[in-house]
């Protein structure tokens, strides 16, 4: 009878499985950290870079504010001109040089269907902080009218939401578009100008202070001129 039992090899040494497990090199650890002097040196360099970059950042923010104000004013004028054409009714854009801490603002009015009163088409649209409607000494702007502008256009201050006080009516200007899209007011073409600049206004006397006198000399104003017959707005730089 054949012995069919499987032959089992016996060995006194365990079978190594080292071939199945790759060996990895030990993790290298840095034994050196930053010293206090090195950290202070890096902090000093970062502070120096921040100080050097601050004037450029302020200039960038100021430029952005002026550009935003120009876009807002030109869009408001163009939309008002289009509204006058589409509705066949006069549209009036009011510009208000506010006193105190409130930002200068615009408001759009339209004649009602009966042509007897004005009704607001928008809320007060404020300029960005630090940007002003400027009233030049040459009287060539929408704020140059000697008489009460609102009264001359049969606009009651109470028709304006948050209307200006009686003492502020001299700081209100406006452009009136007729039903053909042209400018019906002001009568003087030299006054169909809206000037913008960076600055602050003294709440006591209402005078504007330009942030940079050199900018004032070199052309620190964005001047928007409105054409008499087309009502179109154009932009230019000026030293006024």
mmCIF file of C-alpha atoms in Angstrom:
data_model
loop_
_atom_site.group_PDB
_atom_site.id
_atom_site.type_symbol
_atom_site.label_atom_id
_atom_site.label_comp_id
_atom_site.label_asym_id
_atom_site.label_seq_id
_atom_site.Cartn_x
_atom_site.Cartn_y
_atom_site.Cartn_z
ATOM 1 C CA UNK A 1 0.000 0.000 0.000
ATOM 2 C CA UNK A 2 1.442 3.320 -1.067
ATOM 3 C CA UNK A 3 1.836 6.040 1.539
ATOM 4 C CA UNK A 4 -0.066 8.962 0.082
ATOM 5 C CA UNK A 5 0.387 11.371 2.991
ATOM 6 C CA UNK A 6 1.868 14.677 1.877
ATOM 7 C CA UNK A 7 5.444 15.163 2.741
ATOM 8 C CA UNK A 8 5.910 18.133 4.998
ATOM 9 C CA UNK A 9 9.311 19.767 4.997
ATOM 10 C CA UNK A 10 10.416 20.738 8.391
ATOM 11 C CA UNK A 11 12.893 23.447 9.022
ATOM 12 C CA UNK A 12 14.208 25.023 12.075
ATOM 13 C CA UNK A 13 14.494 28.531 10.466
ATOM 14 C CA UNK A 14 11.380 30.682 9.856
ATOM 15 C CA UNK A 15 10.743 31.765 6.325
ATOM 16 C CA UNK A 16 11.699 35.370 5.877
ATOM 17 C CA UNK A 17 9.287 37.685 4.073
ATOM 18 C CA UNK A 18 11.770 40.529 3.779
ATOM 19 C CA UNK A 19 11.584 40.329 0.021
ATOM 20 C CA UNK A 20 7.917 41.335 0.195
ATOM 21 C CA UNK A 21 8.513 44.463 2.296
ATOM 22 C CA UNK A 22 10.644 47.179 0.704
ATOM 23 C CA UNK A 23 12.908 49.012 3.030
ATOM 24 C CA UNK A 24 12.540 52.830 3.194
ATOM 25 C CA UNK A 25 15.263 55.198 4.236
ATOM 26 C CA UNK A 26 14.733 56.899 7.573
ATOM 27 C CA UNK A 27 13.021 60.275 7.481
ATOM 28 C CA UNK A 28 15.500 63.078 7.548
ATOM 29 C CA UNK A 29 14.657 65.694 10.128
ATOM 30 C CA UNK A 30 16.088 69.172 10.180
ATOM 31 C CA UNK A 31 17.670 69.957 13.444
ATOM 32 C CA UNK A 32 17.835 73.762 12.768
ATOM 33 C CA UNK A 33 14.990 76.278 13.364
ATOM 34 C CA UNK A 34 14.743 80.011 12.601
ATOM 35 C CA UNK A 35 16.367 82.239 15.134
ATOM 36 C CA UNK A 36 14.646 85.255 16.673
ATOM 37 C CA UNK A 37 16.962 87.615 14.785
ATOM 38 C CA UNK A 38 16.014 86.025 11.442
ATOM 39 C CA UNK A 39 12.295 86.333 12.200
ATOM 40 C CA UNK A 40 12.715 89.993 13.163
ATOM 41 C CA UNK A 41 14.638 90.654 9.950
ATOM 42 C CA UNK A 42 11.861 89.128 7.813
ATOM 43 C CA UNK A 43 9.212 91.130 9.694
ATOM 44 C CA UNK A 44 11.181 94.341 9.130
ATOM 45 C CA UNK A 45 11.421 93.705 5.390
ATOM 46 C CA UNK A 46 7.655 93.056 5.161
ATOM 47 C CA UNK A 47 6.893 96.270 7.047
ATOM 48 C CA UNK A 48 9.168 98.238 4.730
ATOM 49 C CA UNK A 49 7.455 96.814 1.635
ATOM 50 C CA UNK A 50 4.038 97.689 3.079
ATOM 51 C CA UNK A 51 5.100 101.308 3.711
ATOM 52 C CA UNK A 52 6.459 101.644 0.165
ATOM 53 C CA UNK A 53 3.280 100.201 -1.358
ATOM 54 C CA UNK A 54 0.839 102.377 0.640
ATOM 55 C CA UNK A 55 1.034 105.539 -1.562
ATOM 56 C CA UNK A 56 0.478 103.460 -4.689
ATOM 57 C CA UNK A 57 -2.505 101.755 -3.089
ATOM 58 C CA UNK A 58 -4.052 105.087 -2.061
ATOM 59 C CA UNK A 59 -3.576 106.417 -5.584
ATOM 60 C CA UNK A 60 -5.190 103.307 -7.026
ATOM 61 C CA UNK A 61 -8.203 103.574 -4.733
ATOM 62 C CA UNK A 62 -8.618 107.264 -5.524
ATOM 63 C CA UNK A 63 -8.436 106.641 -9.235
ATOM 64 C CA UNK A 64 -10.994 103.868 -8.908
ATOM 65 C CA UNK A 65 -13.375 106.210 -7.041
ATOM 66 C CA UNK A 66 -13.148 108.913 -9.723
ATOM 67 C CA UNK A 67 -13.687 106.400 -12.517
ATOM 68 C CA UNK A 68 -16.718 104.995 -10.719
ATOM 69 C CA UNK A 69 -18.152 108.493 -10.285
ATOM 70 C CA UNK A 70 -17.626 109.360 -13.966
ATOM 71 C CA UNK A 71 -19.320 106.142 -15.081
ATOM 72 C CA UNK A 72 -22.244 106.766 -12.721
ATOM 73 C CA UNK A 73 -22.795 110.359 -13.898
ATOM 74 C CA UNK A 74 -22.483 109.562 -17.614
ATOM 75 C CA UNK A 75 -24.812 106.551 -17.317
ATOM 76 C CA UNK A 76 -27.377 108.649 -15.453
ATOM 77 C CA UNK A 77 -27.262 111.388 -18.093
ATOM 78 C CA UNK A 78 -27.574 108.929 -20.983
ATOM 79 C CA UNK A 79 -30.434 106.982 -19.380
ATOM 80 C CA UNK A 80 -32.245 110.249 -18.674
ATOM 81 C CA UNK A 81 -31.829 111.372 -22.296
ATOM 82 C CA UNK A 82 -33.181 108.034 -23.533
ATOM 83 C CA UNK A 83 -36.111 108.211 -21.086
ATOM 84 C CA UNK A 84 -37.064 111.656 -22.430
ATOM 85 C CA UNK A 85 -37.009 110.307 -25.986
ATOM 86 C CA UNK A 86 -38.998 107.172 -25.198
ATOM 87 C CA UNK A 87 -41.656 108.819 -23.015
ATOM 88 C CA UNK A 88 -41.875 112.064 -24.984
ATOM 89 C CA UNK A 89 -41.647 114.029 -21.728
ATOM 90 C CA UNK A 90 -39.005 116.266 -20.205
ATOM 91 C CA UNK A 91 -36.541 114.653 -17.819
ATOM 92 C CA UNK A 92 -34.525 116.626 -15.287
ATOM 93 C CA UNK A 93 -31.279 115.447 -13.652
ATOM 94 C CA UNK A 94 -30.669 117.196 -10.328
ATOM 95 C CA UNK A 95 -27.102 117.480 -8.979
ATOM 96 C CA UNK A 96 -26.728 118.255 -5.275
ATOM 97 C CA UNK A 97 -23.488 119.398 -3.637
ATOM 98 C CA UNK A 98 -24.281 118.286 -0.112
ATOM 99 C CA UNK A 99 -22.854 119.831 3.030
ATOM 100 C CA UNK A 100 -21.467 117.935 6.001
ATOM 101 C CA UNK A 101 -20.515 114.288 5.783
ATOM 102 C CA UNK A 102 -23.123 113.190 3.243
ATOM 103 C CA UNK A 103 -21.886 112.314 -0.242
ATOM 104 C CA UNK A 104 -22.831 114.438 -3.258
ATOM 105 C CA UNK A 105 -25.708 112.902 -5.178
ATOM 106 C CA UNK A 106 -27.937 112.935 -8.283
ATOM 107 C CA UNK A 107 -31.671 112.480 -8.726
ATOM 108 C CA UNK A 108 -33.733 111.990 -11.910
ATOM 109 C CA UNK A 109 -37.172 113.606 -12.262
ATOM 110 C CA UNK A 110 -39.736 113.317 -15.049
ATOM 111 C CA UNK A 111 -42.786 115.379 -15.923
ATOM 112 C CA UNK A 112 -46.032 113.546 -15.249
ATOM 113 C CA UNK A 113 -48.458 112.764 -18.075
ATOM 114 C CA UNK A 114 -50.520 115.862 -17.343
ATOM 115 C CA UNK A 115 -47.330 117.968 -17.528
ATOM 116 C CA UNK A 116 -48.276 119.622 -14.245
ATOM 117 C CA UNK A 117 -45.699 118.264 -11.792
ATOM 118 C CA UNK A 118 -42.422 116.385 -11.519
ATOM 119 C CA UNK A 119 -42.158 112.835 -10.277
ATOM 120 C CA UNK A 120 -38.943 110.998 -9.290
ATOM 121 C CA UNK A 121 -37.610 108.330 -11.619
ATOM 122 C CA UNK A 122 -34.772 107.351 -9.286
ATOM 123 C CA UNK A 123 -33.557 107.613 -5.738
ATOM 124 C CA UNK A 124 -30.595 109.817 -4.833
ATOM 125 C CA UNK A 125 -27.535 108.297 -6.522
ATOM 126 C CA UNK A 126 -24.508 109.068 -4.362
ATOM 127 C CA UNK A 127 -20.952 109.582 -5.560
ATOM 128 C CA UNK A 128 -18.174 107.415 -4.079
ATOM 129 C CA UNK A 129 -16.564 108.677 -0.882
ATOM 130 C CA UNK A 130 -13.957 111.359 -1.471
ATOM 131 C CA UNK A 131 -15.348 112.429 -4.878
ATOM 132 C CA UNK A 132 -17.164 115.752 -5.275
ATOM 133 C CA UNK A 133 -19.182 117.743 -7.761
ATOM 134 C CA UNK A 134 -16.876 120.711 -8.254
ATOM 135 C CA UNK A 135 -18.051 124.301 -8.728
ATOM 136 C CA UNK A 136 -15.304 126.198 -10.598
ATOM 137 C CA UNK A 137 -14.678 129.877 -10.002
ATOM 138 C CA UNK A 138 -15.311 130.589 -13.700
ATOM 139 C CA UNK A 139 -19.022 129.774 -13.285
ATOM 140 C CA UNK A 140 -18.829 127.315 -16.191
ATOM 141 C CA UNK A 141 -20.830 124.442 -14.718
ATOM 142 C CA UNK A 142 -24.356 123.302 -13.928
ATOM 143 C CA UNK A 143 -24.003 125.014 -10.530
ATOM 144 C CA UNK A 144 -23.408 128.470 -11.990
ATOM 145 C CA UNK A 145 -27.007 129.694 -12.207
ATOM 146 C CA UNK A 146 -27.614 132.867 -10.253
ATOM 147 C CA UNK A 147 -31.287 132.244 -9.571
ATOM 148 C CA UNK A 148 -32.924 129.387 -7.686
ATOM 149 C CA UNK A 149 -32.694 126.561 -10.196
ATOM 150 C CA UNK A 150 -35.575 124.537 -8.795
ATOM 151 C CA UNK A 151 -37.894 127.541 -8.771
ATOM 152 C CA UNK A 152 -36.923 128.452 -12.337
ATOM 153 C CA UNK A 153 -37.945 124.962 -13.477
ATOM 154 C CA UNK A 154 -41.155 124.962 -11.420
ATOM 155 C CA UNK A 155 -39.771 122.253 -9.139
ATOM 156 C CA UNK A 156 -40.783 122.393 -5.508
ATOM 157 C CA UNK A 157 -38.053 121.180 -3.120
ATOM 158 C CA UNK A 158 -40.679 119.035 -1.435
ATOM 159 C CA UNK A 159 -40.958 117.034 -4.675
ATOM 160 C CA UNK A 160 -37.437 115.786 -4.018
ATOM 161 C CA UNK A 161 -37.129 112.920 -1.516
ATOM 162 C CA UNK A 162 -34.857 114.089 1.285
ATOM 163 C CA UNK A 163 -34.917 117.532 -0.344
ATOM 164 C CA UNK A 164 -32.191 120.136 0.256
ATOM 165 C CA UNK A 165 -32.763 122.843 2.829
ATOM 166 C CA UNK A 166 -33.316 126.453 1.767
ATOM 167 C CA UNK A 167 -29.699 127.281 2.643
ATOM 168 C CA UNK A 168 -28.475 124.560 0.249
ATOM 169 C CA UNK A 169 -30.397 125.567 -2.878
ATOM 170 C CA UNK A 170 -27.355 127.448 -4.203
ATOM 171 C CA UNK A 171 -25.568 124.085 -4.341
ATOM 172 C CA UNK A 172 -28.187 122.477 -6.584
ATOM 173 C CA UNK A 173 -27.648 122.244 -10.335
ATOM 174 C CA UNK A 174 -29.304 120.374 -13.139
ATOM 175 C CA UNK A 175 -29.664 119.332 -16.767
ATOM 176 C CA UNK A 176 -33.084 119.229 -18.399
ATOM 177 C CA UNK A 177 -33.622 117.022 -21.445
ATOM 178 C CA UNK A 178 -36.543 117.749 -23.763
ATOM 179 C CA UNK A 179 -38.662 115.170 -25.568
ATOM 180 C CA UNK A 180 -36.263 115.246 -28.537
ATOM 181 C CA UNK A 181 -33.300 114.237 -26.362
ATOM 182 C CA UNK A 182 -31.673 117.664 -26.537
ATOM 183 C CA UNK A 183 -30.857 119.986 -23.644
ATOM 184 C CA UNK A 184 -33.613 122.439 -22.731
ATOM 185 C CA UNK A 185 -31.796 123.837 -19.697
ATOM 186 C CA UNK A 186 -29.436 125.531 -18.946
ATOM 187 C CA UNK A 187 -29.703 128.144 -21.669
ATOM 188 C CA UNK A 188 -25.990 128.947 -21.616
ATOM 189 C CA UNK A 189 -23.957 126.214 -23.318
ATOM 190 C CA UNK A 190 -20.943 126.975 -21.107
ATOM 191 C CA UNK A 191 -22.996 125.810 -18.129
ATOM 192 C CA UNK A 192 -23.757 122.358 -19.590
ATOM 193 C CA UNK A 193 -20.740 121.003 -17.729
ATOM 194 C CA UNK A 194 -20.415 118.640 -14.749
ATOM 195 C CA UNK A 195 -16.971 118.667 -13.090
ATOM 196 C CA UNK A 196 -15.760 115.943 -10.718
ATOM 197 C CA UNK A 197 -12.696 115.806 -8.509
ATOM 198 C CA UNK A 198 -11.262 114.176 -5.417
ATOM 199 C CA UNK A 199 -11.497 116.280 -2.292
ATOM 200 C CA UNK A 200 -13.401 117.261 0.826
ATOM 201 C CA UNK A 201 -15.863 120.047 1.531
ATOM 202 C CA UNK A 202 -15.819 122.344 4.509
ATOM 203 C CA UNK A 203 -19.223 122.083 6.157
ATOM 204 C CA UNK A 204 -18.908 125.638 7.487
ATOM 205 C CA UNK A 205 -18.435 127.607 4.268
ATOM 206 C CA UNK A 206 -19.095 124.959 1.598
ATOM 207 C CA UNK A 207 -15.717 125.469 -0.075
ATOM 208 C CA UNK A 208 -14.048 122.520 -1.768
ATOM 209 C CA UNK A 209 -10.501 121.524 -0.897
ATOM 210 C CA UNK A 210 -8.693 119.566 -3.594
ATOM 211 C CA UNK A 211 -6.614 116.775 -2.101
ATOM 212 C CA UNK A 212 -3.622 117.615 -4.254
ATOM 213 C CA UNK A 213 -2.808 121.141 -5.429
ATOM 214 C CA UNK A 214 -0.417 119.689 -8.015
ATOM 215 C CA UNK A 215 -3.270 117.585 -9.342
ATOM 216 C CA UNK A 216 -5.395 120.735 -9.587
ATOM 217 C CA UNK A 217 -2.700 122.417 -11.681
ATOM 218 C CA UNK A 218 -1.976 119.411 -13.902
ATOM 219 C CA UNK A 219 -5.593 118.557 -14.581
ATOM 220 C CA UNK A 220 -7.173 116.904 -11.582
ATOM 221 C CA UNK A 221 -10.744 117.210 -12.832
ATOM 222 C CA UNK A 222 -12.963 114.953 -14.899
ATOM 223 C CA UNK A 223 -15.178 117.290 -16.934
ATOM 224 C CA UNK A 224 -18.353 115.963 -18.535
ATOM 225 C CA UNK A 225 -19.810 118.185 -21.250
ATOM 226 C CA UNK A 226 -23.350 117.731 -22.586
ATOM 227 C CA UNK A 227 -24.092 118.650 -26.211
ATOM 228 C CA UNK A 228 -26.969 121.081 -26.761
ATOM 229 C CA UNK A 229 -28.834 119.383 -29.627
ATOM 230 C CA UNK A 230 -28.037 115.694 -29.148
ATOM 231 C CA UNK A 231 -27.832 115.550 -25.370
ATOM 232 C CA UNK A 232 -24.785 113.299 -25.660
ATOM 233 C CA UNK A 233 -22.109 113.411 -22.952
ATOM 234 C CA UNK A 234 -18.369 113.534 -23.543
ATOM 235 C CA UNK A 235 -15.505 113.280 -21.048
ATOM 236 C CA UNK A 236 -12.256 115.206 -20.918
ATOM 237 C CA UNK A 237 -9.528 116.091 -18.397
ATOM 238 C CA UNK A 238 -9.083 119.713 -17.395
ATOM 239 C CA UNK A 239 -7.255 121.920 -14.929
ATOM 240 C CA UNK A 240 -10.233 124.327 -14.838
#
